[in-house]
CSV table of C-alpha atoms in Angstrom, one decimal:
chain,number,residue,atom,x,y,z
A,322,MET,CA,-17.4,-0.3,-10.5
A,323,PRO,CA,-15.5,-1.2,-7.7
A,324,MET,CA,-15.9,-1.8,-4.1
A,325,LYS,CA,-15.5,0.5,-1.8
A,326,PRO,CA,-15.4,-0.2,1.7
A,327,PRO,CA,-18.2,1.7,3.9
A,328,GLU,CA,-16.4,4.0,5.5
A,329,PHE,CA,-15.2,6.0,2.3
A,330,TYR,CA,-18.5,6.8,2.3
A,331,ALA,CA,-18.2,8.9,4.9
A,332,PHE,CA,-16.0,10.4,3.4
A,333,ASP,CA,-17.5,11.3,0.3
A,334,LEU,CA,-20.1,12.9,2.3
A,335,ALA,CA,-17.7,14.7,4.0
A,336,GLU,CA,-15.7,16.8,1.1
A,337,PHE,CA,-19.7,17.2,-0.9
A,338,LEU,CA,-21.1,18.7,3.1
A,339,ILE,CA,-18.1,20.7,3.8
A,340,GLY,CA,-15.1,20.5,1.0
A,341,GLU,CA,-10.9,20.9,1.2
A,342,LYS,CA,-12.0,21.2,5.2
A,343,ALA,CA,-12.6,16.8,5.2
A,344,LEU,CA,-9.6,15.4,5.1
A,345,PRO,CA,-7.7,18.3,7.8
A,346,LEU,CA,-11.2,16.7,9.8
A,347,PHE,CA,-10.6,13.5,9.8
A,348,GLU,CA,-6.8,14.0,10.1
A,349,ARG,CA,-7.7,14.9,14.0
A,350,ALA,CA,-10.1,12.5,13.9
A,351,TYR,CA,-8.1,9.6,13.8
A,352,ALA,CA,-4.9,11.2,15.5
A,353,GLY,CA,-7.0,11.1,17.8
A,354,ILE,CA,-8.2,7.5,17.4
A,355,PHE,CA,-4.7,6.1,17.5
A,356,ARG,CA,-3.6,7.9,20.8
A,357,SER,CA,-6.6,6.4,22.2
A,358,PRO,CA,-7.1,2.8,23.8
A,359,ARG,CA,-8.8,2.3,20.5
A,360,GLY,CA,-5.3,2.6,18.7
A,361,ALA,CA,-3.8,-0.6,21.0
A,362,GLY,CA,-2.7,-2.6,17.9
A,363,PRO,CA,-0.6,0.8,16.0
A,364,ALA,CA,0.9,1.8,19.8
A,365,ALA,CA,2.0,-2.1,20.1
A,366,ASN,CA,3.8,-1.9,17.1
A,367,LEU,CA,5.6,1.4,17.6
A,368,ARG,CA,6.9,0.9,20.9
A,369,ARG,CA,8.3,-2.4,19.7
A,370,ILE,CA,9.9,-0.7,16.9
A,371,LEU,CA,11.1,2.6,18.7
A,372,THR,CA,12.0,-0.1,21.8
A,373,PHE,CA,14.4,-1.3,18.7
A,374,THR,CA,15.9,2.1,16.8
A,375,LEU,CA,16.6,4.3,19.8
A,376,GLY,CA,17.6,1.7,22.4
A,377,ARG,CA,15.4,2.0,25.3
A,378,THR,CA,12.2,2.5,26.0
A,379,PRO,CA,10.0,4.7,24.4
A,380,SER,CA,9.1,7.7,26.7
A,381,SER,CA,5.2,8.3,26.5
A,382,GLN,CA,5.5,11.9,24.8
A,383,GLU,CA,7.6,10.4,21.9
A,384,LEU,CA,5.4,7.8,21.2
A,385,ASP,CA,2.4,9.6,21.9
A,386,SER,CA,3.9,12.6,19.3
A,387,ALA,CA,4.5,9.1,16.5
A,388,LEU,CA,0.8,8.0,17.0
A,389,GLY,CA,-0.8,11.1,16.3
A,390,GLN,CA,2.0,11.3,13.0
A,391,MET,CA,0.5,7.7,12.1
A,392,GLY,CA,-3.2,8.5,12.0
A,393,VAL,CA,-2.6,11.8,10.1
A,394,LEU,CA,-0.6,9.4,7.5
A,395,TYR,CA,-3.4,7.1,7.5
A,396,ALA,CA,-6.5,9.3,7.5
A,397,ARG,CA,-4.7,10.7,4.1
A,398,TYR,CA,-3.8,7.6,3.0
A,399,GLN,CA,-7.9,6.3,3.2
A,400,PHE,CA,-8.4,9.5,1.3
A,401,ALA,CA,-5.9,8.3,-1.3
A,402,CYS,CA,-6.9,5.3,-1.5
A,403,ASN,CA,-10.7,6.9,-2.0
A,404,ARG,CA,-10.3,9.0,-4.5
A,405,LEU,CA,-8.7,5.8,-7.0
A,406,PRO,CA,-9.3,5.5,-9.9
A,407,ALA,CA,-10.6,9.3,-10.5
A,408,ASN,CA,-7.4,11.1,-8.6
A,409,SER,CA,-4.5,7.8,-10.3
A,410,ARG,CA,-3.1,9.5,-12.8
A,411,ASP,CA,-2.2,12.7,-10.9
A,412,PHE,CA,-0.9,10.6,-7.6
A,413,ILE,CA,1.4,8.8,-10.1
A,414,GLU,CA,2.4,12.1,-12.0
A,415,ARG,CA,3.7,12.6,-8.7
A,416,VAL,CA,5.5,9.5,-7.8
A,417,GLN,CA,9.8,10.2,-8.5
A,418,VAL,CA,10.8,6.6,-8.3
A,419,ARG,CA,14.3,7.2,-6.7
A,420,ALA,CA,14.9,3.0,-7.0
A,421,PHE,CA,14.8,3.3,-10.6
A,422,PRO,CA,18.2,2.7,-11.5
A,423,GLN,CA,18.4,0.4,-9.4
A,424,VAL,CA,15.7,-1.3,-11.7
A,425,ALA,CA,17.5,-0.9,-14.3
A,426,GLN,CA,20.5,-1.5,-13.3
A,427,LEU,CA,18.8,-5.4,-11.9
A,428,LEU,CA,17.3,-6.0,-15.7
A,429,LYS,CA,20.5,-6.2,-17.2
A,430,MET,CA,20.8,-9.1,-15.7
A,431,GLY,CA,18.0,-10.6,-17.9
A,432,ASN,CA,16.5,-12.4,-15.0
A,433,GLY,CA,13.9,-10.1,-14.1
A,434,ALA,CA,13.0,-8.0,-10.2
A,435,ILE,CA,11.3,-8.3,-7.3
A,436,LEU,CA,10.1,-5.4,-5.8
A,437,ALA,CA,8.6,-6.5,-2.4
A,438,GLY,CA,7.7,-3.3,-0.8
A,439,CYS,CA,6.5,-2.8,2.8
A,440,HIS,CA,3.2,-1.1,4.8
A,441,THR,CA,4.9,2.4,4.6
A,442,GLU,CA,2.1,4.5,3.4
A,443,PRO,CA,1.2,1.7,0.8
A,444,ALA,CA,-1.2,2.8,-1.8
A,445,ILE,CA,1.8,5.6,-2.7
A,446,THR,CA,3.7,2.0,-2.9
A,447,LEU,CA,0.9,0.3,-4.9
A,448,LEU,CA,1.2,3.3,-7.8
A,449,GLY,CA,5.0,3.5,-7.3
A,450,ALA,CA,4.3,0.7,-9.6
A,451,ALA,CA,2.0,2.5,-11.8
A,452,ALA,CA,4.9,5.3,-11.9
A,453,LEU,CA,7.9,3.1,-12.5
A,454,ALA,CA,5.3,1.9,-15.6
A,455,HIS,CA,4.8,5.1,-16.9
A,456,HIS,CA,7.5,7.5,-16.4
A,457,HIS,CA,10.1,4.6,-16.7
A,458,GLU,CA,8.6,2.4,-19.4
A,459,VAL,CA,9.1,-0.6,-17.9
A,460,PRO,CA,7.0,-3.9,-18.1
A,461,VAL,CA,5.0,-3.9,-14.2
A,462,THR,CA,2.8,-6.8,-12.8
A,463,ALA,CA,1.4,-5.9,-9.5
A,464,LEU,CA,-0.3,-7.6,-7.1
A,465,ALA,CA,-2.6,-6.0,-5.1
A,466,ASP,CA,-5.3,-6.8,-2.2
A,467,PHE,CA,-8.2,-5.5,-3.5
A,468,ALA,CA,-6.5,-4.7,-7.4
A,469,GLU,CA,-9.3,-3.2,-8.4
A,470,PRO,CA,-9.2,0.6,-8.0
A,471,TYR,CA,-6.0,0.0,-9.2
A,472,GLU,CA,-6.7,-1.8,-12.5
A,473,ALA,CA,-9.1,0.1,-13.3
A,474,ALA,CA,-6.2,3.0,-12.5
A,475,SER,CA,-3.3,2.3,-15.1
A,476,ARG,CA,-6.1,0.8,-18.3
A,477,ALA,CA,-4.4,4.1,-19.9
A,478,ILE,CA,-1.0,2.6,-19.1
A,479,PRO,CA,0.0,-0.4,-21.9
A,480,ASN,CA,3.1,-1.5,-19.8
A,481,LEU,CA,1.6,-2.7,-16.7
A,482,ARG,CA,-1.3,-4.7,-14.9
A,483,TYR,CA,-2.4,-5.0,-11.2
A,484,LEU,CA,-3.3,-8.6,-10.1
A,485,PRO,CA,-5.0,-10.1,-7.1
A,486,MET,CA,-2.9,-11.3,-3.7
A,487,LEU,CA,-5.0,-14.8,-4.3
A,488,ALA,CA,-3.6,-15.0,-8.6
A,489,SER,CA,-1.8,-17.6,-8.7
A,490,ALA,CA,2.3,-17.5,-9.4
A,491,ALA,CA,2.2,-18.5,-12.6
A,492,PRO,CA,1.8,-15.1,-14.1
A,493,CYS,CA,4.9,-13.6,-12.1
A,494,LEU,CA,6.5,-16.4,-12.5
A,495,SER,CA,5.7,-15.7,-16.5
A,496,ALA,CA,7.2,-12.0,-16.3
A,497,LEU,CA,10.6,-12.6,-14.6
A,498,ARG,CA,10.6,-14.6,-17.0
A,499,ARG,CA,10.9,-12.2,-19.7
A,500,ASN,CA,13.2,-9.9,-17.6
A,501,GLU,CA,10.3,-8.0,-16.3
A,502,VAL,CA,8.7,-6.5,-12.6
A,503,VAL,CA,7.2,-8.0,-10.0
A,504,PHE,CA,6.1,-5.8,-7.0
A,505,PHE,CA,3.7,-6.5,-4.2
A,506,LEU,CA,4.2,-5.4,-0.8
A,507,GLY,CA,6.0,-7.9,1.5
A,508,ASP,CA,6.5,-7.9,4.8
A,509,ILE,CA,2.8,-8.8,5.8
A,510,ASP,CA,2.6,-12.7,5.3
A,511,TYR,CA,-1.1,-13.5,3.8
A,512,PHE,CA,-0.2,-17.3,4.1
A,513,PRO,CA,2.4,-18.2,7.3
A,514,GLY,CA,3.4,-21.5,8.1
A,515,GLY,CA,4.5,-22.4,11.7
A,516,ARG,CA,7.8,-21.2,11.5
A,517,THR,CA,9.0,-17.5,13.2
A,518,ALA,CA,11.7,-15.4,12.6
A,519,ASP,CA,13.3,-12.5,14.3
A,520,PHE,CA,12.1,-8.8,12.8
A,521,PHE,CA,12.5,-5.8,15.4
A,522,GLY,CA,13.9,-8.4,18.6
A,523,ALA,CA,11.0,-10.3,18.3
A,524,PRO,CA,9.3,-13.7,17.0
A,525,PHE,CA,7.6,-12.5,13.6
A,526,HIS,CA,6.2,-14.6,10.7
A,527,PRO,CA,8.5,-14.5,8.4
A,528,PRO,CA,7.6,-13.1,4.7
A,529,GLN,CA,7.9,-16.4,2.9
A,530,GLY,CA,6.6,-14.5,-1.7
A,531,ALA,CA,9.3,-12.9,-2.1
A,532,ALA,CA,11.6,-15.5,-1.4
A,533,LYS,CA,10.1,-18.5,-3.0
A,534,LEU,CA,9.2,-16.6,-6.2
A,535,ALA,CA,13.1,-15.4,-6.0
A,536,LEU,CA,14.4,-19.2,-5.8
A,537,ALA,CA,11.6,-20.3,-8.3
A,538,ALA,CA,13.6,-17.7,-10.8
A,539,GLN,CA,16.9,-17.1,-9.6
A,540,ALA,CA,15.5,-13.2,-9.8
A,541,PRO,CA,16.9,-10.2,-7.5
A,542,ILE,CA,14.9,-8.8,-5.0
A,543,LEU,CA,15.1,-5.2,-3.8
A,544,PRO,CA,13.3,-4.4,-0.5
A,545,VAL,CA,10.9,-1.1,-1.3
A,546,TYR,CA,8.6,1.3,-0.2
A,547,GLY,CA,6.8,4.5,-0.8
A,548,LEU,CA,6.8,7.6,1.2
A,549,SER,CA,4.7,11.1,0.9
A,550,GLN,CA,6.5,13.8,0.6
A,551,GLU,CA,5.6,17.9,1.1
A,552,ASN,CA,5.9,18.5,-3.1
A,553,GLY,CA,5.0,14.5,-3.9
A,554,PHE,CA,5.7,10.6,-3.5
A,555,VAL,CA,8.5,8.6,-3.5
A,556,LEU,CA,8.9,5.2,-3.9
A,557,GLY,CA,12.7,4.2,-2.2
A,558,GLY,CA,14.8,1.0,-2.8
A,559,GLU,CA,17.2,-0.1,-0.2
A,560,GLU,CA,20.6,-2.8,-1.1
A,561,VAL,CA,19.6,-5.6,-3.5
A,562,ILE,CA,19.0,-9.3,-2.0
A,563,GLY,CA,21.3,-11.3,-5.3
A,564,VAL,CA,20.1,-14.6,-5.4
A,565,ASN,CA,22.1,-17.9,-6.5
A,566,ALA,CA,22.3,-21.6,-6.8
A,567,GLU,CA,23.6,-21.9,-2.8
A,568,SER,CA,20.4,-19.1,-1.7
A,569,GLY,CA,18.0,-20.8,0.5
A,570,GLN,CA,14.6,-19.7,1.3
A,571,GLU,CA,15.1,-18.8,5.1
A,572,GLU,CA,18.4,-17.1,4.4
A,573,LEU,CA,16.0,-14.5,1.7
A,574,GLU,CA,13.5,-13.9,4.5
A,575,SER,CA,16.2,-12.4,6.9
A,576,SER,CA,17.4,-10.3,4.5
A,577,LEU,CA,14.4,-8.9,3.4
A,578,LEU,CA,13.7,-8.2,7.0
A,579,ARG,CA,17.0,-6.8,8.1
A,580,ALA,CA,15.5,-4.5,5.0
A,581,PHE,CA,12.2,-3.7,6.1
A,582,GLU,CA,13.5,-2.9,9.6
A,583,ARG,CA,16.2,-0.4,8.5
A,584,ILE,CA,12.8,1.7,6.2
A,585,ILE,CA,10.5,1.1,9.1
A,586,GLY,CA,13.0,2.5,11.4
A,587,ARG,CA,13.5,5.4,9.7
A,588,HIS,CA,9.7,5.7,9.0
A,589,PRO,CA,8.4,4.4,12.3
A,590,ALA,CA,4.8,6.3,12.1
A,591,HIS,CA,4.6,5.7,7.9
A,592,TRP,CA,4.3,1.5,8.9
A,593,LEU,CA,0.4,1.9,8.7
A,594,VAL,CA,-0.6,-1.7,10.0
A,595,LEU,CA,-3.0,-1.9,12.3
A,596,ARG,CA,-3.5,-4.4,14.0
A,597,ASP,CA,-0.4,-5.6,16.6
A,598,ALA,CA,1.8,-7.2,14.0
A,599,TRP,CA,4.0,-9.5,16.8
A,600,ASP,CA,0.5,-11.2,17.9
A,601,LEU,CA,0.8,-14.2,16.1
A,602,GLU,CA,-2.8,-15.9,16.8
A,603,ALA,CA,-4.6,-12.9,16.2
A,604,GLY,CA,-2.2,-12.3,13.0
A,605,LEU,CA,-2.9,-15.8,11.8
A,606,ALA,CA,-7.5,-15.0,12.2
A,607,ALA,CA,-6.5,-11.5,10.7
A,608,SER,CA,-5.0,-13.3,7.5
A,609,ARG,CA,-7.8,-15.9,7.5
A,610,LEU,CA,-10.3,-13.1,7.5
A,611,LEU,CA,-8.9,-11.3,4.5
A,612,LEU,CA,-8.6,-14.1,2.0
A,613,ARG,CA,-11.9,-14.7,2.7
A,614,ARG,CA,-12.3,-10.8,2.1
A,615,ILE,CA,-10.7,-11.2,-1.0
A,616,SER,CA,-12.0,-14.7,-2.1
A,617,LEU,CA,-15.5,-13.0,-1.7
A,618,ARG,CA,-14.6,-9.7,-3.4
A,619,ASN,CA,-13.4,-11.8,-7.1
A,620,ARG,CA,-16.3,-13.8,-6.4
A,621,ILE,CA,-18.9,-11.5,-6.9
A,622,LYS,CA,-16.2,-9.0,-9.6
A,623,ARG,CA,-16.8,-12.3,-11.8
A,624,PHE,CA,-20.4,-12.3,-10.8
A,625,PHE,CA,-21.1,-9.0,-12.4
A,626,SER,CA,-18.5,-9.1,-15.1
């Protein structure tokens, strides 16, 4: 059974006690938290994104509105994660894969395709991998921070597998050589080096994984994003990033960051990154902590398997 984060038990209790009123309650609560001093990380991110996108400093009303919207979206995201795997098939059925024509075109080239997502509603983005495999019968290997809920969600989809983020590159390279899709969130680097690149006008640890994998396999990159809509969910795609013998890692990283700027710039409140993404020292510490958590969960999982 997948292990739940502690806060998910609060969701379970609230749903047990007040039923359908639980989600609106948590939406209001998270909107208030994001607007408070405890929302300093999201506020710093939104201020930078809006300043870059608008070409001016956002007003306090604009920032407050975006923070409230992000809080509501984060509550919905947390509830969606908590309901995996029980309601996963319902989510998958409601995902419209608008990026499929691009994926189909890329697979005709014969080198597979790397779908690099960003943290716009990450559960929706990751379930987009399941929808791609389920609706369009495309073989997909997807990587997730904590793969257990998605593994359980995908057992009935034979051409889909989820791997933890700490998995080696070998299964991904093998999938690409079979002309399949490799899918992961590629905007936050879990193994940042000493380099930085420009992202929304400030230094940022560039996402190395997609570029390295693309160069190793000579596979194209399709930047993708998930969004919730009134009647369901969408997995959309940006412009394809091609790879050839003359491509360099930093060139591919820059192209991917420009694509993410366009995606996040259109949907800033949907980018659910809770720490200041441009605080590089804090980012290194957060990455180390996350990797330790993933490693511990994997050891516990192996012990009980």
